[in-house]
Amino acid sequence: MKDEVDNREDRVANLKGMGCSRKRVEDARFTQGKGNYVDDVKLDGMLFGDFVRSPYAHARITSINTEEALKVPGVLAVLTAADLEPLGLHWMPTLAGDKQMVLADGKVLFQGQEVAFVVAQDRYAAADGIEAVEVEYEELPVIVDPFESLKSDVILREDLDPTADGAHGPRKHPNHIFTWEAGDKEPTEEVIANAEVVAEEEMYYHRTHPCPLETCGCVASMDKVNGKLTLWGTFQAPHAIRTVVSLISGIEEHNIRVISPDIGGGFGNKVGAYPGYVCSVVASIVTGKPVKWIEDRMDNLMTTAFARDYWMKGKISATKDGKITGLHCHVTADHGGFDACADPTKFPAGFMNICTGSYDIPTAYLEVDGVYTNKAPGGVSYRCSFRVTEAVYFIERMIEVLAIKLNMDAAELRRINFIKKEQFPYTAALGWEYDSGDYHTAWEKALTTVDYDGLRAEQAQRVEDFKAGKTRKLMGIGLSFFTEIVGAGPVKNCDILGLGMFDSCEIRIHPTGSAIARLGTISQGQGHATTFAQILASEIGLPADSITIEEGDTDTAPYGLGTYGSRSTPVAGAATAMAGRKIRAKAQMIAAYLLEVHDNDVEFDVDRFVVKGAPEKFKTMKEIAFAAYNQAIPGIEPGLEAVSYYDPPNMTYPFGAYVCVMDIDVDTGVPEIRRFYALDDCGTRINPMIIEGQVHGGLTEALAVALGQEIAYDDMGNCKTGTLMDFFLPTAWEVPNYETDYTVTPSPHHPIGAKGVGESPHVGGVPCFSNAVQDAFRPFGNTHTNMPHDHWRIWKMANDLGLHD
Amino acid sequence: MSKKMHTTLKVNGKQEEFLAEPRELLIYTLRERLNITGPHIGCETSHCGACTVTIDGKSVKSCTMFAAQAEGAEITTIEGLGGPDDLHPLQEAFKEHHGLQCGYCTPGMITRATKLLEEIPNPTEEEIRFGMAGNICRCTGYQNIVKSIQAAATEMNAAKEAAE
């Protein structure tokens, strides 16, 4: 008997299925320098394209002269809006229902905007050509403040009818884009007006940028003989790009092949469609040669895909003993010159309406006003699901502000307001149905592990020591408890440009018992080739090492909406499990035939089907795979393949409890992170090693945003943070070691109970780092100070509070 | 356009000879001219380290050095450290300890780490963090990179002891 048990354990281990820390199959090529990123793509006769960009944030273009540029050796063509206009490609639709200039059409709206596209034999010739293009500008008044924009007589978007509705309804001003509401306005105002305690705060979530180490780029190759366009690029959603390219170019979709090769990090930067893609395609059609366009870092930071830039105004009401009764939030959202936010169509402010957070708040109201300014377009989800980072920052700051007002411990305030385990599924005041959660258990585990009471006692002592002149370092304890909403999403309410946000998996089992599976998603470092094979291994009983995972080639992969918003595991992971179950269902019939019993008399056991009650009679999946190709089985088609398109019934709601302990030198403003504890509940855990890696990385991006990273402009609309000299990316020196922990609350509606994890640490991490800084100064009167908390700003917090006197 | 310069380099043990404009950056030479695409471009300002190679025994960011400046130099890139049959212990360790995710920084990171371990064969965590601070990773948060380098150091020191 014992032998048999051991044997079963061995069989489970052999699969390397779900729950094991399987080493990554991607790493062999990456560690040997054999990754294949878009800039590694080389084709015969390939040309290089690059942009003339506007030095002004707002200007009329009076003339563009390309004559001299065309004389530069190596320059083949210079495209301007006038060249694109006959093709109808001088403007392109944005994901947010707006339109954006591909090349400046009469004016520019932000610094760095694309004005002309120079096509040359190599990068050096392109750079020479750019120097030689003569553009005359007539400067216009610049608006970089969204509040000023809504009062200004200066109309930024002269192409729009100033009084006409936008894609999301009525506009209040020519520079206004939309108003988006969720919840109940009057009841919320009434609850707040009559509340025992009300806390109010205004906070600015600064503009930043995902800044993956690899910038955006593409190679377009139009094969005029076959009429086929191949487009390699840094695309987080290759199928959506294919459809968009087809719609705007008129090339039939079957004649377009989009390939996302290895992607050097995305973090939301590579979801959108950029002028560089359109210009490369046109240039390839014009020249008949492949054309490559790769951003440099300055192009990347200044033009493609900013994130955040939300001015948030909150009111939160509670009873005297801390039970929250209402929440009111107004956001003024700076979208830059074009509304190019990457959100599901019906959600112009993303899922900002998850801003009631993890708390049982009976009444709430959210209103978001989108505004045009002379800043770069974007508004992407930087390592988060559609504005969830903003929402979680908002509520986790409001909780802290309320705790100060109530003179109550912020951990206790959270505890008494958490949605209780038995309330799930829980419908929040702003509309979402949270699928599952056990917040109290996670919170207690976190607070106990870090010895929260001990930390508070130490902090109190530190304040005394500081006042007594014994130390110049303050101690901050940052808390955050977040609930995410990821896995977009149900087709009934989530689409992008009309494409439902389902996802897909197609599996082929080979005769010798190995397999290939293709998905509609695309890894950018998340390790899909490793983890999706693990899901399949557990579902179909073939070793993960015998399963190849392929993504990113639209000619072979089934249609899907790509990877962002932590949707790969919740949506494509579900499709994978469901396709695996279809394989298993057919395998069951084949096994029953081979074992000469009824279908219902066999059952699946790890890697085989066994006759019920007679485990010695079995057929392994490997044997079944072979039989599928060599046996003529009555009533069953040969072969063993399956495809699943999965439309999730709901989002998933990962959550977590984070604690950060910081020592802050008030004289230098330098924060030292002494401890960071992160407990994540992402439901069923597929690969703990990869989860931990995602948490480390997400926390580090959170540290960056909270402690220094920003895209800043001066009053003239000059971007002040266009290189890594000014834009903060943490190095190994600034980053602490993190402690990771977990609880497991499986998603009840997901086939394997998984919820997604890649973005949680960023979403929960930003408020945690920020709360730690703010908490250090709380005993001296700080209620709220805006991020980023770089050294100077922390020093200024101390100075403003009189701590340098 | 300036007169082209005659340049000779030894890259990963192979002698290379070519004519290049004085403005040609070394990373361009490696990636475009010699087809050595392991080193990547991340910032063009010497900050990110994705383009790190070893030149005459020193870690150098090849995005801010002209090919002509490297005249006569011996250069090692990630491709020269180890292949499928003879992985460098650092290549093994990064795989083993999940020291990479998207892989874009990895060639530069590992190339820099080989020099770090030559400079300090048995580094403390602090020395690793300081010695690797010229190489940015956006994915891993560095914790597993530190772990990978520590593991490789242990492995390399053990191999050295066994050989002595």
Coordinates of C-alpha atoms in Angstrom, one line a residue, chain A residues 233-724:
Chain A
G233 CA 6.4 44.8 -32.3
T234 CA 6.3 45.4 -28.6
F235 CA 2.6 44.7 -28.4
Q236 CA 0.9 43.6 -25.1
A237 CA -2.2 42.8 -27.2
P238 CA -1.1 41.5 -30.6
H239 CA -4.5 40.4 -31.9
A240 CA -6.1 43.8 -31.0
I241 CA -3.3 45.5 -32.8
R242 CA -4.0 43.3 -35.9
T243 CA -7.7 44.3 -35.8
V244 CA -6.8 48.0 -35.3
V245 CA -4.3 47.9 -38.1
S246 CA -6.8 46.3 -40.4
L247 CA -9.6 48.8 -39.5
I248 CA -7.4 51.9 -40.1
S249 CA -5.4 50.7 -43.1
G250 CA -8.1 48.8 -45.0
I251 CA -5.8 45.8 -45.3
E252 CA -7.9 42.7 -44.8
E253 CA -7.2 41.1 -41.4
H254 CA -6.1 37.7 -42.9
N255 CA -3.4 39.6 -44.8
I256 CA -1.9 41.0 -41.6
R257 CA 0.3 39.0 -39.3
V258 CA 1.3 40.6 -36.0
I259 CA 4.1 39.1 -34.0
S260 CA 5.0 40.0 -30.5
P261 CA 8.5 38.6 -30.0
D262 CA 10.2 38.6 -26.6
I263 CA 9.1 41.7 -24.8
G264 CA 11.5 43.5 -22.4
G265 CA 8.9 44.4 -19.8
G266 CA 5.6 46.1 -20.5
F267 CA 3.9 47.4 -17.3
G268 CA 1.2 49.0 -19.5
N269 CA 3.5 50.9 -21.8
K270 CA 2.9 48.5 -24.6
V271 CA -0.9 48.3 -24.7
G272 CA -1.7 51.3 -26.8
A273 CA -1.2 52.0 -30.5
Y274 CA 1.4 54.6 -31.3
P275 CA 2.1 56.8 -34.3
G276 CA 5.4 54.9 -34.8
Y277 CA 3.5 51.8 -35.7
V278 CA 1.3 53.5 -38.2
C279 CA 4.2 55.4 -39.8
S280 CA 6.3 52.2 -40.0
V281 CA 3.5 50.4 -41.9
V282 CA 3.0 53.3 -44.3
A283 CA 6.7 53.7 -44.8
S284 CA 7.0 50.0 -45.6
I285 CA 4.2 50.3 -48.1
V286 CA 5.7 53.4 -49.7
T287 CA 9.3 52.1 -49.9
G288 CA 8.5 48.4 -50.5
K289 CA 11.1 47.6 -47.8
P290 CA 10.8 46.5 -44.2
V291 CA 10.9 49.5 -41.8
K292 CA 12.0 49.5 -38.2
W293 CA 11.1 52.1 -35.6
I294 CA 12.5 51.9 -32.1
E295 CA 12.0 54.6 -29.5
D296 CA 14.9 56.0 -27.6
R297 CA 14.5 56.5 -23.9
M298 CA 13.6 60.2 -24.3
D299 CA 10.9 59.4 -26.9
N300 CA 9.6 56.8 -24.5
L301 CA 9.4 58.9 -21.4
M302 CA 8.1 62.0 -23.2
T303 CA 5.5 60.6 -25.6
T304 CA 4.3 57.1 -25.1
A305 CA 2.0 56.2 -22.3
F306 CA 2.2 58.2 -19.1
A307 CA 0.3 56.9 -16.1
R308 CA -1.8 58.5 -13.2
D309 CA -2.0 62.3 -13.1
Y310 CA -5.2 62.2 -11.0
W311 CA -6.2 65.1 -8.8
M312 CA -8.4 63.5 -6.2
K313 CA -10.7 65.1 -3.6
G314 CA -12.2 62.9 -1.0
K315 CA -14.7 63.1 1.9
I316 CA -15.2 60.1 4.2
S317 CA -17.8 60.0 6.9
A318 CA -18.0 57.8 10.0
T319 CA -19.7 57.3 13.4
K320 CA -17.7 58.5 16.4
D321 CA -16.6 54.9 17.0
G322 CA -15.2 54.6 13.5
K323 CA -17.8 52.8 11.4
I324 CA -17.6 54.3 8.0
T325 CA -20.9 55.5 6.6
G326 CA -20.1 57.2 3.3
L327 CA -17.4 58.1 0.8
H328 CA -17.3 60.8 -1.8
C329 CA -14.6 61.1 -4.4
H330 CA -14.1 63.6 -7.2
V331 CA -11.2 63.3 -9.7
T332 CA -9.9 65.8 -12.1
A333 CA -8.0 63.6 -14.6
D334 CA -5.3 65.1 -16.7
H335 CA -5.3 63.2 -20.0
G336 CA -2.9 65.4 -22.0
G337 CA -3.5 66.4 -25.6
F338 CA -5.5 63.4 -26.7
D339 CA -7.6 60.9 -24.7
A340 CA -5.5 57.8 -25.4
C341 CA -6.2 56.1 -22.1
A342 CA -6.1 52.3 -22.3
D343 CA -9.3 51.3 -20.6
P344 CA -12.3 49.0 -21.5
T345 CA -14.6 51.2 -23.6
K346 CA -17.4 51.6 -21.0
F347 CA -14.9 52.7 -18.3
P348 CA -13.2 56.1 -19.3
A349 CA -11.8 56.3 -15.7
G350 CA -11.0 52.6 -15.7
F351 CA -12.0 50.7 -12.5
M352 CA -11.6 53.8 -10.3
N353 CA -14.9 52.8 -8.9
I354 CA -13.2 50.1 -6.8
C355 CA -12.3 53.1 -4.6
T356 CA -14.4 51.9 -1.7
G357 CA -11.5 49.4 -1.2
S358 CA -11.7 46.5 1.2
Y359 CA -14.3 48.2 3.4
D360 CA -18.0 47.8 3.9
I361 CA -19.1 51.3 3.0
P362 CA -22.8 51.5 2.5
T363 CA -23.0 54.7 0.5
A364 CA -20.6 56.2 -2.0
Y365 CA -20.3 58.4 -5.0
L366 CA -17.5 58.9 -7.6
E367 CA -17.2 61.5 -10.3
V368 CA -14.3 61.8 -12.7
D369 CA -13.8 64.7 -15.1
G370 CA -11.3 64.1 -17.9
V371 CA -9.5 67.1 -19.2
Y372 CA -7.2 68.0 -22.1
T373 CA -3.9 69.8 -21.4
N374 CA -0.7 70.3 -23.3
K375 CA 0.9 67.2 -22.0
A376 CA 1.6 63.8 -23.6
P377 CA -1.3 61.4 -24.1
G378 CA -1.5 58.1 -22.4
G379 CA -3.2 57.3 -19.1
V380 CA -2.2 53.6 -19.1
S381 CA -2.5 51.2 -16.3
Y382 CA 1.1 51.1 -15.0
R383 CA 1.3 47.7 -13.5
C384 CA -2.3 47.8 -12.4
S385 CA -5.7 47.1 -13.7
F386 CA -7.2 50.3 -15.1
R387 CA -6.8 53.0 -12.5
V388 CA -6.9 50.5 -9.6
T389 CA -3.7 52.0 -8.3
E390 CA -5.2 55.4 -8.1
A391 CA -8.3 54.0 -6.4
V392 CA -6.4 52.0 -3.8
Y393 CA -4.1 55.0 -3.0
F394 CA -7.1 57.2 -2.6
I395 CA -8.9 54.9 -0.1
E396 CA -5.8 53.9 1.8
R397 CA -4.9 57.6 2.3
M398 CA -8.5 58.5 3.2
I399 CA -8.5 55.7 5.9
E400 CA -5.3 57.2 7.4
V401 CA -6.8 60.7 7.3
L402 CA -10.0 59.5 9.0
A403 CA -8.0 57.6 11.6
I404 CA -6.2 60.9 12.5
K405 CA -9.5 62.7 12.7
L406 CA -11.0 60.0 14.9
N407 CA -7.8 59.8 16.9
M408 CA -7.9 56.0 16.3
D409 CA -5.3 53.5 15.4
A410 CA -5.4 53.1 11.6
A411 CA -5.0 49.3 11.8
E412 CA -8.0 49.1 14.1
L413 CA -10.0 51.4 11.9
R414 CA -9.4 49.1 9.0
R415 CA -10.3 46.1 11.1
I416 CA -13.7 47.4 12.1
N417 CA -14.6 48.3 8.6
F418 CA -13.4 45.4 6.6
I419 CA -16.0 43.5 4.6
K420 CA -16.5 40.3 6.6
K421 CA -15.8 36.8 5.2
E422 CA -19.4 35.8 5.4
Q423 CA -20.5 38.9 3.3
F424 CA -18.9 37.5 0.1
P425 CA -20.0 37.7 -2.7
Y426 CA -20.3 41.3 -1.7
T427 CA -21.8 44.0 -3.8
A428 CA -20.0 47.3 -3.2
A429 CA -21.7 50.7 -3.2
L430 CA -20.1 51.6 -6.5
G431 CA -21.3 48.5 -8.2
W432 CA -18.7 45.7 -8.3
E433 CA -19.5 42.2 -6.9
Y434 CA -16.4 41.1 -5.0
D435 CA -16.1 37.4 -5.6
S436 CA -14.4 36.3 -2.4
G437 CA -12.2 37.4 0.5
D438 CA -11.0 36.8 4.0
Y439 CA -9.6 40.2 5.0
H440 CA -9.6 39.8 8.8
T441 CA -7.5 36.6 8.7
A442 CA -4.9 38.3 6.3
W443 CA -4.8 41.4 8.4
E444 CA -4.3 39.6 11.8
K445 CA -1.6 37.4 10.2
A446 CA 0.2 40.5 8.9
L447 CA 0.0 42.5 12.2
T448 CA 1.0 39.5 14.3
T449 CA 4.0 38.7 12.1
V450 CA 5.4 42.2 12.2
D451 CA 4.5 42.6 15.9
Y452 CA 2.4 45.7 15.2
D453 CA 1.9 46.7 18.8
G454 CA 5.6 46.4 19.5
L455 CA 6.3 48.7 16.5
R456 CA 3.9 51.3 17.7
A457 CA 5.5 51.2 21.1
E458 CA 8.9 51.7 19.5
Q459 CA 7.6 54.5 17.4
A460 CA 6.2 56.3 20.5
Q461 CA 9.5 56.0 22.2
R462 CA 11.3 57.3 19.1
V463 CA 9.1 60.4 19.1
E464 CA 10.0 61.0 22.8
D465 CA 13.7 60.5 22.0
F466 CA 13.4 62.9 19.0
K467 CA 11.8 65.5 21.1
A468 CA 14.5 65.0 23.7
G469 CA 17.1 65.6 21.1
K470 CA 18.5 62.0 21.4
T471 CA 17.9 61.2 17.7
R472 CA 17.3 62.9 14.4
K473 CA 15.6 59.9 12.9
L474 CA 11.8 59.4 12.9
M475 CA 10.1 56.1 12.4
G476 CA 7.2 55.5 10.1
I477 CA 4.9 52.5 10.0
G478 CA 3.1 52.2 6.7
L479 CA 0.0 50.1 6.5
S480 CA -2.1 49.2 3.5
F481 CA -4.8 46.7 2.8
F482 CA -5.8 46.5 -0.8
T483 CA -8.5 44.8 -2.9
E484 CA -7.8 44.7 -6.6
I485 CA -10.2 44.1 -9.4
V486 CA -8.4 42.2 -12.2
G487 CA -9.0 39.8 -15.0
A488 CA -11.0 42.0 -17.4
G489 CA -13.2 40.8 -18.2
P490 CA -16.8 39.7 -18.8
V491 CA -17.7 40.4 -22.4
K492 CA -21.1 41.8 -21.1
N493 CA -19.4 44.9 -19.7
C494 CA -15.7 44.8 -20.9
D495 CA -14.6 45.5 -24.4
I496 CA -11.8 47.4 -26.2
L497 CA -12.9 49.0 -29.4
G498 CA -15.8 46.6 -29.5
L499 CA -13.7 43.5 -29.0
G500 CA -14.9 41.5 -26.0
M501 CA -12.3 40.8 -23.4
F502 CA -12.4 37.1 -23.4
D503 CA -9.3 35.0 -23.9
S504 CA -8.3 31.8 -25.4
C505 CA -6.2 28.6 -25.5
E506 CA -5.8 26.0 -28.1
I507 CA -4.1 22.7 -27.3
R508 CA -2.7 20.0 -29.6
I509 CA -1.6 16.7 -28.1
H510 CA 1.1 15.0 -30.1
P511 CA 1.0 11.2 -30.7
T512 CA 4.0 10.5 -28.3
G513 CA 2.4 12.3 -25.4
S514 CA 3.8 15.8 -25.6
A515 CA 1.8 18.9 -26.5
I516 CA 1.7 22.5 -27.8
A517 CA -0.7 25.0 -26.4
R518 CA -1.2 28.5 -27.9
L519 CA -2.8 31.4 -26.1
G520 CA -4.2 34.9 -26.9
T521 CA -2.0 36.5 -24.2
I522 CA 1.7 37.5 -24.4
S523 CA 4.3 37.3 -21.7
Q524 CA 6.5 40.3 -21.0
G525 CA 8.5 38.6 -18.3
Q526 CA 5.7 36.9 -16.3
G527 CA 6.8 33.4 -17.3
H528 CA 3.7 32.3 -19.2
A529 CA 5.6 29.5 -20.9
T530 CA 6.4 28.1 -17.5
T531 CA 3.1 28.6 -15.6
F532 CA 0.5 27.8 -18.3
A533 CA 2.3 24.5 -18.9
Q534 CA 1.9 23.8 -15.2
I535 CA -1.9 24.5 -15.3
L536 CA -2.1 22.1 -18.3
A537 CA 0.1 19.5 -16.7
S538 CA -2.3 19.2 -13.7
E539 CA -5.3 19.3 -16.0
I540 CA -4.3 16.7 -18.6
G541 CA -1.7 14.6 -16.8
L542 CA 1.2 15.2 -19.2
P543 CA 4.5 16.6 -17.7
A544 CA 4.9 20.4 -18.0
D545 CA 8.3 19.7 -19.4
S546 CA 6.5 18.0 -22.4
I547 CA 4.3 21.0 -23.1
T548 CA 5.4 23.9 -25.3
I549 CA 3.5 27.2 -24.7
E550 CA 3.4 29.6 -27.6
E551 CA 2.0 33.2 -27.7
G552 CA 2.3 36.3 -29.7
D553 CA 1.9 35.2 -33.3
T554 CA -1.5 36.1 -34.6
D555 CA -1.2 33.6 -37.5
T556 CA -1.0 30.7 -35.1
A557 CA -2.4 31.8 -31.7
P558 CA -6.2 31.9 -31.1
Y559 CA -7.7 35.4 -30.8
G560 CA -7.2 37.0 -27.4
L561 CA -7.0 40.4 -25.9
G562 CA -3.5 40.2 -24.6
T563 CA -1.7 40.7 -21.3
Y564 CA -2.3 43.7 -19.0
G565 CA -4.5 44.3 -16.0
S566 CA -3.4 41.0 -14.5
R567 CA -5.8 39.3 -16.9
S568 CA -3.6 36.4 -18.2
T569 CA -4.2 34.0 -15.4
P570 CA -7.8 35.0 -14.6
V571 CA -8.9 34.8 -18.2
A572 CA -6.4 32.9 -20.4
G573 CA -5.4 30.7 -17.5
A574 CA -9.1 29.8 -17.2
A575 CA -9.3 29.1 -20.9
T576 CA -6.2 26.9 -20.6
A577 CA -7.9 24.9 -17.8
M578 CA -11.1 24.6 -19.8
A579 CA -9.4 23.5 -23.0
G580 CA -7.5 21.0 -20.9
R581 CA -10.7 19.6 -19.5
K582 CA -12.0 19.1 -23.1
I583 CA -8.9 17.1 -23.8
R584 CA -9.5 15.1 -20.7
A585 CA -13.1 14.4 -21.6
K586 CA -12.1 12.9 -24.9
A587 CA -9.2 11.1 -23.3
Q588 CA -11.7 9.5 -20.9
M589 CA -13.7 8.0 -23.8
I590 CA -10.6 6.7 -25.4
A591 CA -9.4 5.2 -22.1
A592 CA -12.8 3.5 -21.6
Y593 CA -12.6 2.1 -25.1
L594 CA -9.1 0.8 -24.5
L595 CA -10.0 -0.7 -21.1
E596 CA -13.2 -2.1 -22.5
V597 CA -15.4 -0.5 -19.9
H598 CA -18.1 2.2 -19.9
D599 CA -17.0 5.8 -20.0
N600 CA -18.3 6.4 -16.5
D601 CA -16.4 3.5 -15.1
V602 CA -13.0 5.2 -15.5
E603 CA -11.7 8.1 -13.5
F604 CA -8.8 10.5 -13.9
D605 CA -5.9 10.0 -11.5
V606 CA -2.9 12.4 -11.9
D607 CA -1.5 11.2 -15.2
R608 CA -3.9 8.4 -16.2
F609 CA -7.4 7.1 -16.3
V610 CA -8.0 4.1 -14.0
V611 CA -10.9 1.7 -13.8
K612 CA -13.0 2.6 -10.7
G613 CA -12.2 0.2 -7.9
A614 CA -9.4 -1.5 -9.9
P615 CA -6.5 1.0 -10.0
E616 CA -4.2 -1.7 -11.4
K617 CA -6.2 -1.4 -14.7
F618 CA -5.3 1.9 -16.2
K619 CA -4.2 3.8 -19.4
T620 CA -1.7 6.6 -19.0
M621 CA -2.3 9.9 -20.8
K622 CA 0.7 9.1 -22.9
E623 CA -0.9 5.8 -24.0
I624 CA -4.2 7.5 -24.6
A625 CA -2.5 10.2 -26.8
F626 CA -0.9 7.5 -29.0
A627 CA -4.2 5.7 -29.2
A628 CA -5.9 8.9 -30.4
Y629 CA -3.7 8.8 -33.5
N630 CA -3.5 5.1 -34.3
Q631 CA -6.8 3.5 -33.2
A632 CA -10.0 3.5 -35.2
I633 CA -12.3 4.1 -32.3
P634 CA -16.0 3.9 -33.1
G635 CA -17.8 7.2 -32.7
I636 CA -14.6 9.2 -31.9
E637 CA -12.7 11.3 -34.3
P638 CA -9.0 10.7 -34.6
G639 CA -6.6 13.2 -33.0
L640 CA -6.5 15.0 -29.6
E641 CA -7.0 18.7 -29.7
A642 CA -9.1 21.3 -28.0
V643 CA -9.8 25.0 -28.0
S644 CA -11.5 27.2 -25.5
Y645 CA -12.6 30.8 -25.6
Y646 CA -13.3 31.8 -22.0
D647 CA -15.6 34.6 -21.1
P648 CA -15.2 35.1 -17.4
P649 CA -18.4 35.4 -15.4
N650 CA -16.8 38.1 -13.1
M651 CA -13.6 39.8 -12.4
T652 CA -11.3 38.4 -9.7
Y653 CA -10.5 40.2 -6.6
P654 CA -7.0 39.5 -5.2
F655 CA -6.2 41.2 -1.9
G656 CA -3.3 41.7 0.4
A657 CA -2.0 43.2 3.6
Y658 CA 1.3 45.1 3.6
V659 CA 3.4 46.7 6.3
C660 CA 6.4 48.9 5.8
V661 CA 8.7 50.1 8.5
M662 CA 10.9 53.1 7.7
D663 CA 13.5 55.2 9.5
I664 CA 13.6 58.8 8.1
D665 CA 16.5 61.2 8.7
V666 CA 14.8 64.5 9.1
D667 CA 17.9 66.5 8.2
T668 CA 18.7 64.7 4.9
G669 CA 15.2 63.5 4.0
V670 CA 16.5 60.0 3.3
P671 CA 14.1 57.2 4.1
E672 CA 15.6 53.9 5.1
I673 CA 13.3 50.9 4.6
R674 CA 14.0 48.7 7.6
R675 CA 11.3 46.1 6.9
F676 CA 8.7 45.4 4.3
Y677 CA 6.2 42.6 4.8
A678 CA 3.8 41.7 2.0
L679 CA 1.0 39.2 2.4
D680 CA -0.8 38.4 -0.9
D681 CA -3.9 36.4 -1.4
C682 CA -4.1 35.6 -5.2
G683 CA -6.3 32.6 -4.7
T684 CA -4.8 29.3 -6.0
R685 CA -1.1 29.6 -6.3
I686 CA 0.3 28.2 -9.6
N687 CA 4.1 28.7 -9.1
P688 CA 5.2 30.1 -5.7
M689 CA 8.6 31.1 -7.0
I690 CA 7.2 33.2 -9.8
I691 CA 4.6 34.7 -7.5
E692 CA 7.3 35.8 -5.1
G693 CA 9.3 37.3 -8.0
Q694 CA 6.3 39.2 -9.2
V695 CA 5.8 40.6 -5.7
H696 CA 9.4 41.7 -5.4
G697 CA 9.2 43.4 -8.7
G698 CA 5.9 45.1 -8.1
L699 CA 6.9 46.4 -4.8
T700 CA 10.1 47.9 -6.3
E701 CA 8.0 49.7 -8.9
A702 CA 5.8 50.9 -6.1
L703 CA 8.8 52.1 -4.2
A704 CA 9.9 54.0 -7.3
V705 CA 6.5 55.8 -7.7
A706 CA 6.1 56.6 -4.0
L707 CA 9.6 57.7 -3.4
G708 CA 10.6 59.7 -6.4
Q709 CA 9.5 58.7 -9.8
E710 CA 7.6 61.3 -11.8
I711 CA 7.0 62.9 -15.2
A712 CA 7.2 66.6 -14.5
Y713 CA 6.6 69.6 -16.7
D714 CA 7.4 73.2 -16.3
D715 CA 4.9 76.0 -17.1
M716 CA 6.0 76.0 -20.7
G717 CA 5.1 72.3 -21.1
N718 CA 8.7 71.2 -21.2
C719 CA 9.1 67.7 -19.9
K720 CA 11.7 67.9 -17.2
T721 CA 12.2 64.2 -16.8
G722 CA 13.0 62.8 -20.2
T723 CA 16.0 60.7 -19.3
L724 CA 17.1 58.3 -16.6

